[in-house]
Short mmCIF file of C-alpha atoms (C1' of nucleotides) in Angstrom, two decimals:
data_model
loop_
_atom_site.label_atom_id
_atom_site.label_comp_id
_atom_site.label_asym_id
_atom_site.label_seq_id
_atom_site.Cartn_x
_atom_site.Cartn_y
_atom_site.Cartn_z
CA MET A 1 6.84 -66.34 13.56
CA THR A 2 3.37 -67.34 14.62
CA GLY A 3 2.49 -63.72 15.19
CA ARG A 4 -1.07 -63.08 16.25
CA GLN A 5 -1.70 -60.71 13.30
CA GLN A 6 -3.23 -63.54 11.31
CA ARG A 7 -6.53 -63.27 9.62
CA ALA A 8 -9.32 -64.74 11.69
CA ASP A 9 -9.99 -67.59 9.27
CA ALA A 10 -6.28 -68.45 9.13
CA GLN A 11 -6.07 -68.60 12.89
CA ARG A 12 -9.12 -70.82 13.02
CA ASN A 13 -7.82 -73.16 10.34
CA TYR A 14 -4.46 -73.45 12.06
CA GLU A 15 -6.12 -74.57 15.24
CA ARG A 16 -8.58 -76.87 13.54
CA ILE A 17 -5.78 -78.63 11.71
CA LEU A 18 -3.71 -79.03 14.84
CA GLU A 19 -6.64 -80.40 16.79
CA VAL A 20 -7.58 -82.89 14.09
CA ALA A 21 -3.93 -83.83 13.55
CA ARG A 22 -3.63 -84.79 17.19
CA THR A 23 -6.47 -87.25 16.82
CA VAL A 24 -5.35 -88.67 13.49
CA VAL A 25 -1.73 -89.08 14.57
CA GLU A 26 -2.97 -90.83 17.69
CA GLU A 27 -4.86 -93.22 15.46
CA GLN A 28 -2.38 -93.72 12.64
CA GLY A 29 0.99 -92.70 14.05
CA THR A 30 3.47 -90.13 12.77
CA GLN A 31 3.02 -91.47 9.23
CA ALA A 32 -0.64 -90.51 9.26
CA SER A 33 -2.23 -89.44 5.98
CA LEU A 34 -1.97 -85.68 5.55
CA ARG A 35 -4.87 -85.82 3.14
CA ASP A 36 -6.96 -87.44 5.84
CA ILE A 37 -6.05 -84.68 8.26
CA ALA A 38 -7.00 -81.98 5.76
CA ARG A 39 -10.23 -83.79 4.96
CA ARG A 40 -11.28 -84.21 8.56
CA ALA A 41 -10.29 -80.64 9.37
CA GLU A 42 -12.43 -79.57 6.40
CA VAL A 43 -9.71 -77.50 4.78
CA GLY A 44 -8.09 -77.74 1.36
CA MET A 45 -4.72 -79.43 1.00
CA GLY A 46 -3.12 -76.09 0.23
CA THR A 47 -4.28 -74.71 3.54
CA LEU A 48 -2.62 -77.51 5.43
CA TYR A 49 0.59 -76.97 3.47
CA ARG A 50 0.46 -73.23 4.03
CA HIS A 51 0.38 -73.63 7.79
CA PHE A 52 2.66 -76.66 7.94
CA PRO A 53 5.00 -76.82 4.98
CA THR A 54 6.29 -80.25 5.94
CA ARG A 55 5.09 -83.19 7.98
CA GLU A 56 7.87 -82.44 10.44
CA ALA A 57 6.56 -78.93 10.91
CA LEU A 58 3.19 -80.34 11.85
CA LEU A 59 4.75 -82.81 14.24
CA GLU A 60 6.77 -80.03 15.78
CA ALA A 61 3.63 -78.06 16.51
CA LEU A 62 2.13 -81.22 17.96
CA LEU A 63 5.13 -82.02 20.15
CA ARG A 64 6.82 -78.81 21.19
CA GLN A 65 4.76 -78.39 24.34
CA ARG A 66 5.41 -81.94 25.34
CA PHE A 67 9.16 -81.63 24.78
CA ASP A 68 9.26 -78.42 26.75
CA ARG A 69 7.33 -80.01 29.57
CA LEU A 70 9.71 -82.97 29.67
CA ALA A 71 12.70 -80.64 29.66
CA ALA A 72 11.21 -78.76 32.59
CA ARG A 73 10.48 -82.04 34.32
CA ALA A 74 14.15 -82.94 34.04
CA GLY A 75 14.97 -79.64 35.70
CA GLU A 76 12.68 -80.49 38.61
CA LEU A 77 14.17 -83.93 39.00
CA GLU A 78 17.67 -82.51 39.15
CA GLY A 79 16.81 -81.41 42.65
CA ALA A 80 15.54 -84.83 43.68
CA GLY A 81 17.34 -86.89 46.28
CA ASP A 82 18.44 -89.98 44.48
CA SER A 83 20.13 -89.14 41.20
CA HIS A 84 19.74 -92.61 39.72
CA GLU A 85 16.11 -92.82 40.69
CA ALA A 86 15.52 -89.35 39.23
CA LEU A 87 16.97 -90.45 35.89
CA ARG A 88 14.92 -93.61 35.92
CA GLN A 89 11.80 -91.68 36.70
CA TRP A 90 12.36 -89.20 33.90
CA LEU A 91 13.02 -91.93 31.38
CA ARG A 92 9.89 -93.70 32.46
CA GLU A 93 7.82 -90.58 31.87
CA PHE A 94 9.53 -90.01 28.55
CA LEU A 95 8.75 -93.53 27.46
CA GLY A 96 5.16 -93.24 28.57
CA GLY A 97 4.71 -90.18 26.40
CA ALA A 98 6.51 -91.73 23.46
CA SER A 99 3.95 -94.51 23.34
CA THR A 100 1.08 -92.12 22.56
CA TYR A 101 2.10 -91.81 18.89
CA ARG A 102 3.33 -94.79 16.94
CA GLY A 103 6.51 -93.87 15.12
CA LEU A 104 7.36 -91.10 17.54
CA THR A 105 10.62 -92.62 18.74
CA ALA A 106 11.69 -92.98 15.10
CA SER A 107 10.86 -89.34 14.42
CA MET A 108 12.87 -88.26 17.43
CA MET A 109 15.85 -90.39 16.47
CA THR A 110 16.00 -89.24 12.86
CA THR A 111 15.64 -85.65 13.98
CA ILE A 112 18.91 -85.94 15.89
CA SER A 113 20.87 -86.28 12.66
CA ASP A 114 18.82 -83.69 10.83
CA GLU A 115 19.55 -80.20 12.10
CA GLY A 116 17.29 -78.73 9.44
CA SER A 117 14.28 -80.47 10.93
CA PRO A 118 11.84 -78.26 12.81
CA LEU A 119 11.80 -80.92 15.51
CA HIS A 120 15.53 -80.68 16.04
CA ALA A 121 15.64 -77.70 18.40
CA SER A 122 12.98 -78.61 20.92
CA CYS A 123 13.97 -82.25 20.91
CA SER A 124 17.61 -81.39 21.47
CA ALA A 125 16.75 -79.10 24.32
CA MET A 126 14.85 -81.94 25.94
CA ARG A 127 17.72 -84.34 25.40
CA GLU A 128 20.17 -81.91 26.91
CA ALA A 129 18.05 -81.48 29.98
CA ALA A 130 17.89 -85.25 30.31
CA GLY A 131 21.63 -85.41 29.72
CA ARG A 132 22.17 -83.41 32.88
CA LEU A 133 20.31 -86.09 34.84
CA VAL A 134 22.66 -88.65 33.33
CA GLU A 135 25.73 -86.65 34.30
CA ARG A 136 24.54 -86.14 37.83
CA ALA A 137 24.00 -89.87 38.22
CA GLN A 138 27.48 -90.43 36.85
CA ASP A 139 28.98 -87.97 39.33
CA ASP A 140 27.32 -90.04 42.01
CA GLY A 141 28.88 -93.15 40.55
CA ARG A 142 25.51 -94.63 39.71
CA ILE A 143 25.81 -94.73 35.94
CA ARG A 144 28.71 -96.05 33.87
CA PRO A 145 31.16 -93.29 33.11
CA ASP A 146 31.52 -94.33 29.46
CA VAL A 147 28.02 -93.41 28.34
CA ASP A 148 26.48 -90.06 27.58
CA GLY A 149 23.01 -88.61 27.30
CA MET A 150 22.74 -89.60 23.65
CA ASP A 151 23.49 -93.25 24.43
CA VAL A 152 20.89 -93.37 27.14
CA PHE A 153 18.34 -91.57 24.99
CA ALA A 154 18.96 -93.87 22.05
CA LEU A 155 18.67 -97.06 24.08
CA VAL A 156 15.53 -96.03 25.88
CA SER A 157 13.96 -94.84 22.62
CA ALA A 158 14.87 -98.21 21.17
CA VAL A 159 12.89 -99.87 23.95
CA GLY A 160 9.98 -97.65 22.93
CA TRP A 161 10.44 -98.80 19.36
CA ILE A 162 10.38 -102.44 20.42
CA ALA A 163 7.07 -101.90 22.12
CA GLU A 164 5.60 -100.70 18.82
CA GLN A 165 6.55 -103.84 16.93
CA GLY A 166 3.76 -106.11 18.13
CA PRO A 167 2.04 -107.48 21.21
CA VAL A 168 4.45 -110.35 21.88
CA VAL A 169 7.37 -107.98 22.35
CA ALA A 170 5.33 -105.07 23.69
CA GLU A 171 4.45 -107.00 26.81
CA ARG A 172 8.14 -107.29 27.63
CA SER A 173 8.91 -103.59 27.36
CA GLU A 174 8.77 -103.00 31.09
CA HIS A 175 11.31 -105.73 31.62
CA LEU A 176 13.47 -104.52 28.75
CA PHE A 177 13.43 -101.03 30.19
CA SER A 178 14.74 -102.40 33.47
CA LEU A 179 17.37 -104.48 31.72
CA VAL A 180 18.69 -101.45 29.88
CA LEU A 181 18.73 -99.27 32.96
CA ASP A 182 20.39 -101.98 35.00
CA GLY A 183 22.91 -102.42 32.25
CA LEU A 184 23.80 -98.75 32.31
CA ALA A 185 24.28 -98.76 36.06
CA ALA A 186 27.84 -98.45 37.32
CA GLY A 187 29.26 -101.79 38.35
CA ALA A 188 28.22 -103.42 35.09
CA VAL A 189 31.49 -102.49 33.44
CA SER A 190 33.22 -105.64 32.32
CA GLY A 191 36.87 -104.73 32.43
CA ARG A 192 38.34 -101.42 31.51
CA ALA A 193 36.99 -98.87 33.96
CA ARG A 194 35.96 -98.69 37.64
CA ARG A 195 38.46 -100.84 39.39
CA SER A 196 40.08 -98.41 41.80
CA ALA A 197 37.79 -98.26 44.84
CA ASP A 198 36.88 -101.80 45.74
CA MET B 1 5.41 -125.80 -2.86
CA THR B 2 7.95 -124.42 -5.27
CA GLY B 3 7.84 -127.66 -7.21
CA ARG B 4 10.04 -127.74 -10.29
CA GLN B 5 7.08 -128.54 -12.58
CA GLN B 6 6.71 -124.87 -13.41
CA ARG B 7 6.53 -123.62 -16.92
CA ALA B 8 9.86 -122.37 -18.18
CA ASP B 9 8.75 -118.73 -18.38
CA ALA B 10 7.31 -118.89 -14.86
CA GLN B 11 10.56 -120.25 -13.50
CA ARG B 12 12.52 -117.54 -15.26
CA ASN B 13 10.22 -114.77 -14.03
CA TYR B 14 10.43 -116.04 -10.48
CA GLU B 15 14.17 -115.84 -10.55
CA ARG B 16 14.29 -112.50 -12.33
CA ILE B 17 11.98 -110.97 -9.75
CA LEU B 18 13.99 -112.34 -6.87
CA GLU B 19 17.24 -111.09 -8.30
CA VAL B 20 15.90 -107.61 -8.98
CA ALA B 21 14.17 -107.51 -5.60
CA ARG B 22 17.48 -108.12 -3.88
CA THR B 23 18.94 -105.05 -5.54
CA VAL B 24 15.92 -102.82 -5.01
CA VAL B 25 15.48 -103.79 -1.37
CA GLU B 26 19.16 -103.10 -0.85
CA GLU B 27 18.60 -99.64 -2.27
CA GLN B 28 15.24 -98.77 -0.75
CA GLY B 29 14.85 -101.07 2.23
CA THR B 30 12.07 -103.52 3.06
CA GLN B 31 9.47 -100.87 2.11
CA ALA B 32 10.75 -100.80 -1.46
CA SER B 33 8.26 -100.09 -4.23
CA LEU B 34 6.83 -103.35 -5.55
CA ARG B 35 5.94 -101.56 -8.75
CA ASP B 36 9.55 -100.59 -9.17
CA ILE B 37 10.61 -104.21 -8.70
CA ALA B 38 8.12 -105.42 -11.32
CA ARG B 39 9.19 -102.67 -13.71
CA ARG B 40 12.90 -103.39 -13.37
CA ALA B 41 12.31 -107.12 -13.65
CA GLU B 42 10.28 -106.40 -16.81
CA VAL B 43 7.23 -108.31 -15.67
CA GLY B 44 3.64 -107.23 -15.20
CA MET B 45 2.38 -106.47 -11.71
CA GLY B 46 0.19 -109.54 -11.83
CA THR B 47 3.21 -111.73 -12.37
CA LEU B 48 4.90 -110.40 -9.29
CA TYR B 49 1.73 -110.96 -7.26
CA ARG B 50 1.34 -114.46 -8.64
CA HIS B 51 4.76 -115.50 -7.43
CA PHE B 52 4.74 -113.47 -4.24
CA PRO B 53 1.22 -112.81 -3.02
CA THR B 54 2.41 -110.45 -0.28
CA ARG B 55 5.44 -108.30 0.39
CA GLU B 56 6.25 -110.60 3.28
CA ALA B 57 6.32 -113.59 0.93
CA LEU B 58 8.88 -111.81 -1.21
CA LEU B 59 10.96 -110.92 1.82
CA GLU B 60 10.77 -114.48 2.99
CA ALA B 61 12.21 -115.71 -0.30
CA LEU B 62 14.90 -113.07 0.05
CA LEU B 63 15.77 -113.94 3.62
CA ARG B 64 15.17 -117.62 4.20
CA GLN B 65 18.67 -118.65 3.16
CA ARG B 66 20.21 -116.05 5.39
CA PHE B 67 18.10 -117.06 8.37
CA ASP B 68 18.97 -120.70 7.84
CA ARG B 69 22.65 -119.86 7.61
CA LEU B 70 22.50 -117.87 10.82
CA ALA B 71 20.68 -120.70 12.56
CA ALA B 72 23.37 -123.10 11.40
CA ARG B 73 26.03 -120.65 12.53
CA ALA B 74 24.53 -120.66 16.00
CA GLY B 75 24.80 -124.43 15.96
CA GLU B 76 28.49 -124.21 15.14
CA LEU B 77 29.13 -121.68 17.86
CA GLU B 78 27.46 -123.89 20.44
CA GLY B 79 30.61 -125.97 20.31
CA ALA B 80 32.92 -122.99 20.76
CA GLY B 81 34.99 -122.62 23.89
CA ASP B 82 33.76 -119.46 25.51
CA SER B 83 29.99 -119.40 25.71
CA HIS B 84 29.74 -115.67 26.24
CA GLU B 85 32.11 -114.89 23.40
CA ALA B 86 30.17 -117.28 21.16
CA LEU B 87 26.95 -115.42 21.85
CA ARG B 88 28.61 -112.09 21.28
CA GLN B 89 30.07 -113.30 18.01
CA TRP B 90 26.74 -114.59 16.75
CA LEU B 91 24.95 -111.38 17.62
CA ARG B 92 27.63 -109.41 15.87
CA GLU B 93 27.16 -111.44 12.69
CA PHE B 94 23.40 -111.14 12.99
CA LEU B 95 23.65 -107.39 13.33
CA GLY B 96 26.02 -107.12 10.39
CA GLY B 97 23.52 -108.92 8.20
CA ALA B 98 20.60 -106.89 9.49
CA SER B 99 22.24 -103.72 8.26
CA THR B 100 22.11 -104.81 4.62
CA TYR B 101 18.42 -103.98 4.30
CA ARG B 102 16.97 -100.92 5.92
CA GLY B 103 13.83 -101.86 7.82
CA LEU B 104 14.89 -105.45 8.26
CA THR B 105 15.01 -105.37 12.05
CA ALA B 106 11.49 -103.95 12.03
CA SER B 107 10.29 -106.73 9.72
CA MET B 108 11.85 -109.34 11.98
CA MET B 109 10.33 -107.86 15.11
CA THR B 110 6.80 -107.54 13.73
CA THR B 111 7.00 -111.07 12.39
CA ILE B 112 7.44 -112.36 15.94
CA SER B 113 3.88 -111.34 16.82
CA ASP B 114 2.45 -112.43 13.49
CA GLU B 115 2.37 -116.19 13.19
CA GLY B 116 0.61 -115.94 9.87
CA SER B 117 3.57 -114.18 8.32
CA PRO B 118 5.65 -116.23 5.91
CA LEU B 119 8.72 -114.87 7.67
CA HIS B 120 7.60 -116.25 11.00
CA ALA B 121 8.85 -119.81 10.68
CA SER B 122 12.40 -119.27 9.45
CA CYS B 123 12.91 -116.26 11.69
CA SER B 124 11.68 -118.19 14.73
CA ALA B 125 13.98 -121.08 13.95
CA MET B 126 16.88 -118.68 13.85
CA ARG B 127 15.86 -117.07 17.11
CA GLU B 128 15.56 -120.45 18.78
CA ALA B 129 19.03 -121.43 17.66
CA ALA B 130 20.34 -118.16 19.06
CA GLY B 131 18.34 -118.76 22.22
CA ARG B 132 20.38 -121.88 22.88
CA LEU B 133 23.52 -119.76 22.85
CA VAL B 134 21.92 -117.52 25.41
CA GLU B 135 21.00 -120.44 27.63
CA ARG B 136 24.45 -121.93 27.44
CA ALA B 137 25.99 -118.62 28.50
CA GLN B 138 23.50 -118.49 31.36
CA ASP B 139 24.43 -121.99 32.46
CA ASP B 140 28.01 -120.76 32.58
CA GLY B 141 26.89 -117.84 34.71
CA ARG B 142 27.92 -115.34 32.07
CA ILE B 143 24.50 -113.89 31.25
CA ARG B 144 21.85 -112.68 33.67
CA PRO B 145 19.47 -115.48 34.57
CA ASP B 146 16.40 -113.27 34.20
CA VAL B 147 16.59 -112.78 30.45
CA ASP B 148 15.68 -115.07 27.60
CA GLY B 149 16.46 -115.34 23.93
CA MET B 150 13.65 -113.03 22.97
CA ASP B 151 14.95 -110.27 25.25
CA VAL B 152 18.42 -110.51 23.79
CA PHE B 153 17.10 -110.66 20.26
CA ALA B 154 14.86 -107.65 20.81
CA LEU B 155 17.57 -105.51 22.37
CA VAL B 156 20.16 -106.30 19.74
CA SER B 157 17.63 -105.72 16.96
CA ALA B 158 16.86 -102.42 18.60
CA VAL B 159 20.52 -101.48 18.31
CA GLY B 160 20.25 -102.31 14.62
CA TRP B 161 17.22 -100.07 14.40
CA ILE B 162 19.08 -97.21 16.03
CA ALA B 163 21.80 -97.48 13.42
CA GLU B 164 19.18 -96.93 10.71
CA GLN B 165 17.95 -93.67 12.16
CA GLY B 166 20.71 -91.40 10.95
CA PRO B 167 24.48 -90.91 10.88
CA VAL B 168 24.81 -89.22 14.25
CA VAL B 169 23.43 -92.23 16.05
CA ALA B 170 24.69 -94.81 13.55
CA GLU B 171 28.29 -94.06 14.43
CA ARG B 172 27.56 -95.05 18.03
CA SER B 173 26.07 -98.43 17.23
CA GLU B 174 29.26 -100.35 17.97
CA HIS B 175 29.38 -98.77 21.39
CA LEU B 176 25.69 -99.31 21.98
CA PHE B 177 26.07 -102.95 21.07
CA SER B 178 28.78 -103.30 23.70
CA LEU B 179 26.70 -101.47 26.27
CA VAL B 180 23.77 -103.80 25.74
CA LEU B 181 25.90 -106.93 25.86
CA ASP B 182 27.72 -105.72 28.95
CA GLY B 183 24.40 -104.92 30.50
CA LEU B 184 23.14 -108.43 29.93
CA ALA B 185 26.25 -109.96 31.46
CA ALA B 186 25.86 -111.62 34.83
CA GLY B 187 27.09 -109.39 37.62
CA ALA B 188 25.14 -106.46 36.30
CA VAL B 189 22.15 -107.41 38.40
CA SER B 190 21.38 -104.55 40.75
CA GLY B 191 19.87 -106.26 43.73
CA ARG B 192 17.68 -109.31 43.57
CA ALA B 193 19.76 -112.15 42.15
CA ARG B 194 23.39 -113.37 42.14
CA ARG B 195 24.63 -112.63 45.58
CA SER B 196 25.54 -116.02 46.88
CA ALA B 197 29.07 -116.76 45.61
CA ASP B 198 31.17 -113.72 46.35
"C1'" DA C 1 -3.41 -62.76 2.68
"C1'" DC C 2 -5.42 -66.71 2.49
"C1'" DC C 3 -8.20 -70.61 0.72
"C1'" DT C 4 -9.67 -74.15 -2.67
"C1'" DG C 5 -9.43 -78.14 -5.26
"C1'" DA C 6 -7.89 -79.92 -9.53
"C1'" DA C 7 -3.67 -81.73 -11.56
"C1'" DC C 8 0.39 -84.57 -11.50
"C1'" DA C 9 3.17 -88.33 -10.47
"C1'" DC C 10 3.40 -91.77 -7.74
"C1'" DC C 11 1.65 -96.08 -4.80
"C1'" DG C 12 -0.56 -101.19 -3.77
"C1'" DT C 13 -3.94 -104.42 -5.29
"C1'" DT C 14 -7.15 -106.66 -8.33
"C1'" DC C 15 -8.82 -108.71 -12.37
"C1'" DA C 16 -10.57 -109.15 -17.26
"C1'" DA C 17 -8.44 -110.34 -21.32
"C1'" DG C 18 -5.16 -112.60 -23.64
"C1'" DT C 19 -1.63 -116.78 -25.01
"C1'" DA D 1 -0.97 -122.26 -16.47
"C1'" DC D 2 0.71 -118.15 -16.76
"C1'" DC D 3 1.29 -113.28 -18.21
"C1'" DT D 4 -0.17 -108.45 -19.14
"C1'" DG D 5 -1.52 -103.99 -18.16
"C1'" DA D 6 -5.46 -101.18 -17.40
"C1'" DA D 7 -8.50 -99.91 -13.61
"C1'" DC D 8 -9.37 -98.47 -8.96
"C1'" DA D 9 -8.62 -96.23 -4.81
"C1'" DC D 10 -5.47 -94.28 -2.49
"C1'" DC D 11 -1.05 -91.13 -1.52
"C1'" DG D 12 2.07 -86.39 -1.21
"C1'" DT D 13 2.95 -82.09 -3.40
"C1'" DT D 14 2.16 -78.11 -6.27
"C1'" DC D 15 -0.15 -74.31 -8.12
"C1'" DA D 16 -3.59 -71.59 -10.94
"C1'" DA D 17 -7.69 -69.51 -9.83
"C1'" DG D 18 -10.47 -67.43 -6.78
"C1'" DT D 19 -12.00 -64.15 -2.54
#
DNA sequence: ACCTGAACACCGTTCAAGT
DNA sequence: ACCTGAACACCGTTCAAGT
């Protein structure tokens, strides 16, 4: 798809845009002005659209590496000793990364329901890798049996979202993260499950 | 402030705008086009700005009643038998209302950090009323002692946010609500507190 | 094959001109 | 005192014209 048989100027523009986009999205979030990106990359609007037909396509190019890295990181942590601690650690790293771009958690959440989105594939792969950490912790009886990877992902993303909503709530995000994780731990179940081995 | 000594046409315009705004914000969310509202209310842009100098001011007019009602509702529920169930009930009603306007949870969360916002006062009052429900449930030992009203409000709003991000996650919001509430229940604490009376 | 930038249809916000 | 709508500075998206 991104075959290397591009014209030299095309290749250069592609990279310029991506580099500038990284900066601008850092500044303005995932809703950054595409016009601003084109301007600062010194290319015409059409050039930006040629390389990245949608905003999502641009984000995908910006995030794929990161998603792949996080998926791989989940693989590493699967071998770690404490399954619950491994999950917690992964989620912490995920959340740290999510905070680099404002609006990123929203983009990831909407992409779940939108299979046509270019972000869908790489984001799903990451979620699935994380899901295996959840399942392992469940097999160890450390996480409630009635949740799945999607639940955990959604709740932790939501904590990331909270942190974006202003300083007063942002300063609580560490605590909120702990509350959510604690809440998902086995033993928190109020009535229906987990009552055999006491 | 909204003294009744307005000119008749001003009074009429104010009400027209508010009525139309309710519909448009229902359709498009809190980021609805102000131009569209003015157009459909058949007033000039200047008229809209005269009555509602900022988008937040318009939202405030749209939401004040609701916030006041929810604050009053919390007062009612303070007298209810089961403190934990009262809290759960209030949060459920809050969440139901939040889903009427897309973007509403975000507006409420950002308003927390922005004391200058017209939404700040009525939203804070509501949160404080809800906070008393939290404290009562804590006094009864039903909610973790290391959370406060803001934590609960943020987490439940975050569940509302999740529901806005697409059908795949929206259909889980009931479950996620339960997970969060369960997680905040006393007994979920992993190590540090609550270990005296067993 | 690729790039450019004008053109189009939208925004939010302001403000001179009207009654 | 209040209303109007044009004006301004922005968007995102498309596409004819160029090389």
